[in-house]
Amino acid sequence: MTEVKANMAGNVWKVVVKQGDSVEADQDVVILESMKMEIPIATEEAGTVKELKVAEGDFVNEGDIIAIID
Amino acid sequence: MSYVDELRSRVNEIKKGGHEKYHQKNEEKGKLFVRKRLELLFDQDIDVEDAFFANCTDSSLPSDGVVTGIGKINGQNVCVMANDSTVKAGSWGKRTVEKIIRIQETAEKLEIPMLYLVDSAGARITDQIEMFPGRRGAGRIFHNQIKLSGRVPQVCLLFGPSAAGGAYIPAFCDIVIMVDGNASMYLGSPRMAEKVIGEKVSLEEMGGANMHCSVSGCGDVLAKTEEEAIQFGRNYLSYFPANFRNKPKVINPKEVKSFEKNITDLIPENQNAPFNMHDFINRIIDEDSFCEIKKKFAPELITGLARLNGKSIGIIANQPRMKGGVLFPDSADKAAKFIQLCDAFNIPLLFLMDVPGFMIGTKVERAGIIRHGAKMLAAMSEATVPKISVVVRKAYGAGLYAMAGPAFEPDCCLALPTAQIAVMGPEAAVNAVYANKIAELPEEERPAFIQQKQEEYKNDIDIYRLASEMIIDAVVEPDKLRDELTKRYQVYESKNSTFTERKHGVYPV
């Protein structure tokens, strides 16, 4: 199991996977919007999206858990 | 036994290092014997070894637990000290310390690189009066390192622990290459942390190689095996001259690797959309010449050595793929050290800008982003090697300054047609200037107004306008950038300047 965490503070702009999707390592899970930039957040490990902890429009802080990959 | 037989038998015994059981223990951990490491490190083997007989009257301490001497790497003589962890866990006694000090003094006299192959438990407490506090005690090792810094390259290959005071050897090296799983750095062991402050933590978590290469920044390169670490060290040195008086050698000029997509196809039109700066770098440098430093630490800024037509350059590039390429306290620190490293050894610098600025918010202000950013500006500003900055896309706010913008005496500031230089991006600027006006407008009129103002703003910061004002020195076709850079570095080769006259600056550390 691996936790995908926000690497900087920002707003969730797009969630690009759904619960139950299988993902590869380095695949983007969400795209944050911060400092007016698109910030893709990828999973380090491959697996299945077990849980999405955020929705589009949410504010996340650095270190917040975005998704759990199993 | 003849005199010669006695000498040979003594030499053979000492060469074996410590007791067989310690050799076995090391082997189980994937650790090589110190003499094997040296064989792999040098072109041949160690050429000259001094104080081989140190402490030879005590058969349990062959060479007093450290090998010191000189051998060749890529044909260049280098000094080395290498701990032998089969001898009392590589701990330091009086003669160990004296040997290390002497080989550093040799490196200083001969002006050749100094390598530290560290695998040591630290001081022998039983010998502390002889090796700890005095003029030629362990403190002198660090004093010498600080003196050697910038005179000759100093490289640390960390194969095992470097504990307590010993952890300062890597700290004062230009680069620290750590072997994953075995290398560690810490001031107090987990056992001590539990006893003294009540913290329960594993060695890997507190001072392991992966942690240091990705979180603390004390490590620069994470290697899977000792062989990989040694190979990295050999390759790294090929980018450097033997000392600060010389320039790096020209090595094996190669063409750029060919790709299906060229640079023009690579850069997204939308300034805010990410792309991978590594793909950009690979399209301007000699094929397979990139030697990345601190890959896992602060990856929003890429730092690495490369070759352009066989000549060493140091690249500092924003990485829009990570954290939008925004500068953070760690990225600024990373840049500051890398710039100093290149400047010290006459390696020209290349800044590739695609930067929205420094990060804002409570977290970074509390972390002192202003003083960390100042370190980067200071190092970049002071660098007197040929210095070229290229505005790839956006260069906003202090990001332009930190990345060798026109005010910081780069030899030239080039722009690609996609460049955009401004205090801030159009979205943020329109918001800042017209916030009240936007609020007053009926909601349905707002988007059109914002769009119109953003367009006006974009025209105002048009790159040809900046070229017309001579703020940038040239606008370059993306796919001709390599040629432009090669020509310009050749032209700037005779540059010989001193930043300013003084004892030294007061650094914003």
PDB file of N, CA and C in Angstrom, chain B residues 428-469:
ATOM      1  N   ALA B 428      -2.063  36.390 -12.393  1.00  0.00           N
ATOM      2  CA  ALA B 428      -1.810  36.999 -11.093  1.00  0.00           C
ATOM      3  C   ALA B 428      -1.762  38.520 -11.202  1.00  0.00           C
ATOM      4  N   ALA B 429      -1.165  39.023 -12.291  1.00  0.00           N
ATOM      5  CA  ALA B 429      -0.987  40.464 -12.440  1.00  0.00           C
ATOM      6  C   ALA B 429      -2.338  41.181 -12.589  1.00  0.00           C
ATOM      7  N   VAL B 430      -3.213  40.627 -13.451  1.00  0.00           N
ATOM      8  CA  VAL B 430      -4.526  41.251 -13.668  1.00  0.00           C
ATOM      9  C   VAL B 430      -5.317  41.242 -12.365  1.00  0.00           C
ATOM     10  N   ASN B 431      -5.202  40.166 -11.644  1.00  0.00           N
ATOM     11  CA  ASN B 431      -5.853  40.049 -10.353  1.00  0.00           C
ATOM     12  C   ASN B 431      -5.337  41.089  -9.367  1.00  0.00           C
ATOM     13  N   ALA B 432      -4.033  41.292  -9.373  1.00  0.00           N
ATOM     14  CA  ALA B 432      -3.416  42.230  -8.431  1.00  0.00           C
ATOM     15  C   ALA B 432      -3.789  43.673  -8.763  1.00  0.00           C
ATOM     16  N   VAL B 433      -3.765  44.012 -10.068  1.00  0.00           N
ATOM     17  CA  VAL B 433      -3.980  45.407 -10.463  1.00  0.00           C
ATOM     18  C   VAL B 433      -5.471  45.779 -10.466  1.00  0.00           C
ATOM     19  N   TYR B 434      -6.311  44.825 -10.942  1.00  0.00           N
ATOM     20  CA  TYR B 434      -7.729  45.177 -11.160  1.00  0.00           C
ATOM     21  C   TYR B 434      -8.695  44.514 -10.186  1.00  0.00           C
ATOM     22  N   ALA B 435      -8.214  44.042  -9.033  1.00  0.00           N
ATOM     23  CA  ALA B 435      -9.078  43.308  -8.095  1.00  0.00           C
ATOM     24  C   ALA B 435     -10.342  44.105  -7.762  1.00  0.00           C
ATOM     25  N   ASN B 436     -10.192  45.386  -7.431  1.00  0.00           N
ATOM     26  CA  ASN B 436     -11.352  46.210  -7.048  1.00  0.00           C
ATOM     27  C   ASN B 436     -12.294  46.411  -8.221  1.00  0.00           C
ATOM     28  N   LYS B 437     -11.694  46.702  -9.373  1.00  0.00           N
ATOM     29  CA  LYS B 437     -12.480  46.945 -10.591  1.00  0.00           C
ATOM     30  C   LYS B 437     -13.295  45.688 -10.950  1.00  0.00           C
ATOM     31  N   ILE B 438     -12.638  44.523 -10.859  1.00  0.00           N
ATOM     32  CA  ILE B 438     -13.329  43.267 -11.185  1.00  0.00           C
ATOM     33  C   ILE B 438     -14.507  43.055 -10.242  1.00  0.00           C
ATOM     34  N   ALA B 439     -14.283  43.353  -8.966  1.00  0.00           N
ATOM     35  CA  ALA B 439     -15.337  43.153  -7.963  1.00  0.00           C
ATOM     36  C   ALA B 439     -16.546  44.048  -8.245  1.00  0.00           C
ATOM     37  N   GLU B 440     -16.276  45.265  -8.779  1.00  0.00           N
ATOM     38  CA  GLU B 440     -17.363  46.208  -9.058  1.00  0.00           C
ATOM     39  C   GLU B 440     -18.220  45.787 -10.255  1.00  0.00           C
ATOM     40  N   LEU B 441     -17.590  45.060 -11.203  1.00  0.00           N
ATOM     41  CA  LEU B 441     -18.300  44.689 -12.434  1.00  0.00           C
ATOM     42  C   LEU B 441     -19.396  43.657 -12.170  1.00  0.00           C
ATOM     43  N   PRO B 442     -20.503  43.716 -12.949  1.00  0.00           N
ATOM     44  CA  PRO B 442     -21.493  42.638 -12.849  1.00  0.00           C
ATOM     45  C   PRO B 442     -20.820  41.321 -13.237  1.00  0.00           C
ATOM     46  N   GLU B 443     -21.241  40.243 -12.601  1.00  0.00           N
ATOM     47  CA  GLU B 443     -20.523  38.974 -12.736  1.00  0.00           C
ATOM     48  C   GLU B 443     -20.355  38.543 -14.194  1.00  0.00           C
ATOM     49  N   GLU B 444     -21.397  38.746 -15.032  1.00  0.00           N
ATOM     50  CA  GLU B 444     -21.321  38.251 -16.409  1.00  0.00           C
ATOM     51  C   GLU B 444     -20.302  39.017 -17.251  1.00  0.00           C
ATOM     52  N   GLU B 445     -19.933  40.217 -16.820  1.00  0.00           N
ATOM     53  CA  GLU B 445     -18.955  41.001 -17.600  1.00  0.00           C
ATOM     54  C   GLU B 445     -17.505  40.697 -17.212  1.00  0.00           C
ATOM     55  N   ARG B 446     -17.345  40.007 -16.084  1.00  0.00           N
ATOM     56  CA  ARG B 446     -15.988  39.807 -15.557  1.00  0.00           C
ATOM     57  C   ARG B 446     -15.059  39.003 -16.473  1.00  0.00           C
ATOM     58  N   PRO B 447     -15.497  37.815 -16.956  1.00  0.00           N
ATOM     59  CA  PRO B 447     -14.549  37.000 -17.752  1.00  0.00           C
ATOM     60  C   PRO B 447     -14.002  37.762 -18.955  1.00  0.00           C
ATOM     61  N   ALA B 448     -14.852  38.491 -19.665  1.00  0.00           N
ATOM     62  CA  ALA B 448     -14.401  39.218 -20.853  1.00  0.00           C
ATOM     63  C   ALA B 448     -13.398  40.295 -20.479  1.00  0.00           C
ATOM     64  N   PHE B 449     -13.674  40.991 -19.380  1.00  0.00           N
ATOM     65  CA  PHE B 449     -12.782  42.044 -18.909  1.00  0.00           C
ATOM     66  C   PHE B 449     -11.408  41.469 -18.536  1.00  0.00           C
ATOM     67  N   ILE B 450     -11.463  40.361 -17.783  1.00  0.00           N
ATOM     68  CA  ILE B 450     -10.207  39.730 -17.343  1.00  0.00           C
ATOM     69  C   ILE B 450      -9.392  39.285 -18.549  1.00  0.00           C
ATOM     70  N   GLN B 451     -10.096  38.683 -19.520  1.00  0.00           N
ATOM     71  CA  GLN B 451      -9.379  38.199 -20.700  1.00  0.00           C
ATOM     72  C   GLN B 451      -8.726  39.337 -21.481  1.00  0.00           C
ATOM     73  N   GLN B 452      -9.474  40.434 -21.600  1.00  0.00           N
ATOM     74  CA  GLN B 452      -8.944  41.584 -22.328  1.00  0.00           C
ATOM     75  C   GLN B 452      -7.701  42.148 -21.635  1.00  0.00           C
ATOM     76  N   LYS B 453      -7.770  42.264 -20.325  1.00  0.00           N
ATOM     77  CA  LYS B 453      -6.637  42.813 -19.567  1.00  0.00           C
ATOM     78  C   LYS B 453      -5.426  41.879 -19.628  1.00  0.00           C
ATOM     79  N   GLN B 454      -5.721  40.570 -19.615  1.00  0.00           N
ATOM     80  CA  GLN B 454      -4.614  39.597 -19.701  1.00  0.00           C
ATOM     81  C   GLN B 454      -3.912  39.699 -21.052  1.00  0.00           C
ATOM     82  N   GLU B 455      -4.725  39.894 -22.128  1.00  0.00           N
ATOM     83  CA  GLU B 455      -4.145  40.038 -23.461  1.00  0.00           C
ATOM     84  C   GLU B 455      -3.260  41.289 -23.525  1.00  0.00           C
ATOM     85  N   GLU B 456      -3.782  42.395 -22.961  1.00  0.00           N
ATOM     86  CA  GLU B 456      -3.002  43.641 -22.934  1.00  0.00           C
ATOM     87  C   GLU B 456      -1.679  43.423 -22.206  1.00  0.00           C
ATOM     88  N   TYR B 457      -1.777  42.710 -21.087  1.00  0.00           N
ATOM     89  CA  TYR B 457      -0.585  42.448 -20.265  1.00  0.00           C
ATOM     90  C   TYR B 457       0.433  41.634 -21.048  1.00  0.00           C
ATOM     91  N   LYS B 458      -0.072  40.598 -21.745  1.00  0.00           N
ATOM     92  CA  LYS B 458       0.831  39.735 -22.525  1.00  0.00           C
ATOM     93  C   LYS B 458       1.548  40.541 -23.607  1.00  0.00           C
ATOM     94  N   ASN B 459       0.805  41.474 -24.254  1.00  0.00           N
ATOM     95  CA  ASN B 459       1.436  42.308 -25.280  1.00  0.00           C
ATOM     96  C   ASN B 459       2.521  43.192 -24.672  1.00  0.00           C
ATOM     97  N   ASP B 460       2.241  43.646 -23.458  1.00  0.00           N
ATOM     98  CA  ASP B 460       3.153  44.536 -22.767  1.00  0.00           C
ATOM     99  C   ASP B 460       4.484  43.852 -22.463  1.00  0.00           C
ATOM    100  N   ILE B 461       4.443  42.542 -22.193  1.00  0.00           N
ATOM    101  CA  ILE B 461       5.677  41.825 -21.843  1.00  0.00           C
ATOM    102  C   ILE B 461       6.164  40.966 -23.013  1.00  0.00           C
ATOM    103  N   ASP B 462       5.715  41.294 -24.212  1.00  0.00           N
ATOM    104  CA  ASP B 462       6.106  40.540 -25.404  1.00  0.00           C
ATOM    105  C   ASP B 462       7.627  40.419 -25.500  1.00  0.00           C
ATOM    106  N   ILE B 463       8.098  39.258 -25.875  1.00  0.00           N
ATOM    107  CA  ILE B 463       9.541  38.992 -25.858  1.00  0.00           C
ATOM    108  C   ILE B 463      10.300  39.869 -26.857  1.00  0.00           C
ATOM    109  N   TYR B 464       9.660  40.234 -27.986  1.00  0.00           N
ATOM    110  CA  TYR B 464      10.355  41.103 -28.950  1.00  0.00           C
ATOM    111  C   TYR B 464      10.450  42.530 -28.436  1.00  0.00           C
ATOM    112  N   ARG B 465       9.514  42.887 -27.594  1.00  0.00           N
ATOM    113  CA  ARG B 465       9.610  44.201 -26.961  1.00  0.00           C
ATOM    114  C   ARG B 465      10.842  44.215 -26.035  1.00  0.00           C
ATOM    115  N   LEU B 466      11.023  43.102 -25.285  1.00  0.00           N
ATOM    116  CA  LEU B 466      12.193  43.012 -24.395  1.00  0.00           C
ATOM    117  C   LEU B 466      13.492  42.944 -25.193  1.00  0.00           C
ATOM    118  N   ALA B 467      13.398  42.333 -26.374  1.00  0.00           N
ATOM    119  CA  ALA B 467      14.597  42.266 -27.227  1.00  0.00           C
ATOM    120  C   ALA B 467      14.912  43.655 -27.765  1.00  0.00           C
ATOM    121  N   SER B 468      13.849  44.380 -28.111  1.00  0.00           N
ATOM    122  CA  SER B 468      14.004  45.739 -28.623  1.00  0.00           C
ATOM    123  C   SER B 468      14.608  46.657 -27.563  1.00  0.00           C
ATOM    124  N   GLU B 469      14.236  46.416 -26.319  1.00  0.00           N
ATOM    125  CA  GLU B 469      14.800  47.201 -25.206  1.00  0.00           C
ATOM    126  C   GLU B 469      16.197  46.715 -24.826  1.00  0.00           C
TER     127      GLU B 469
END
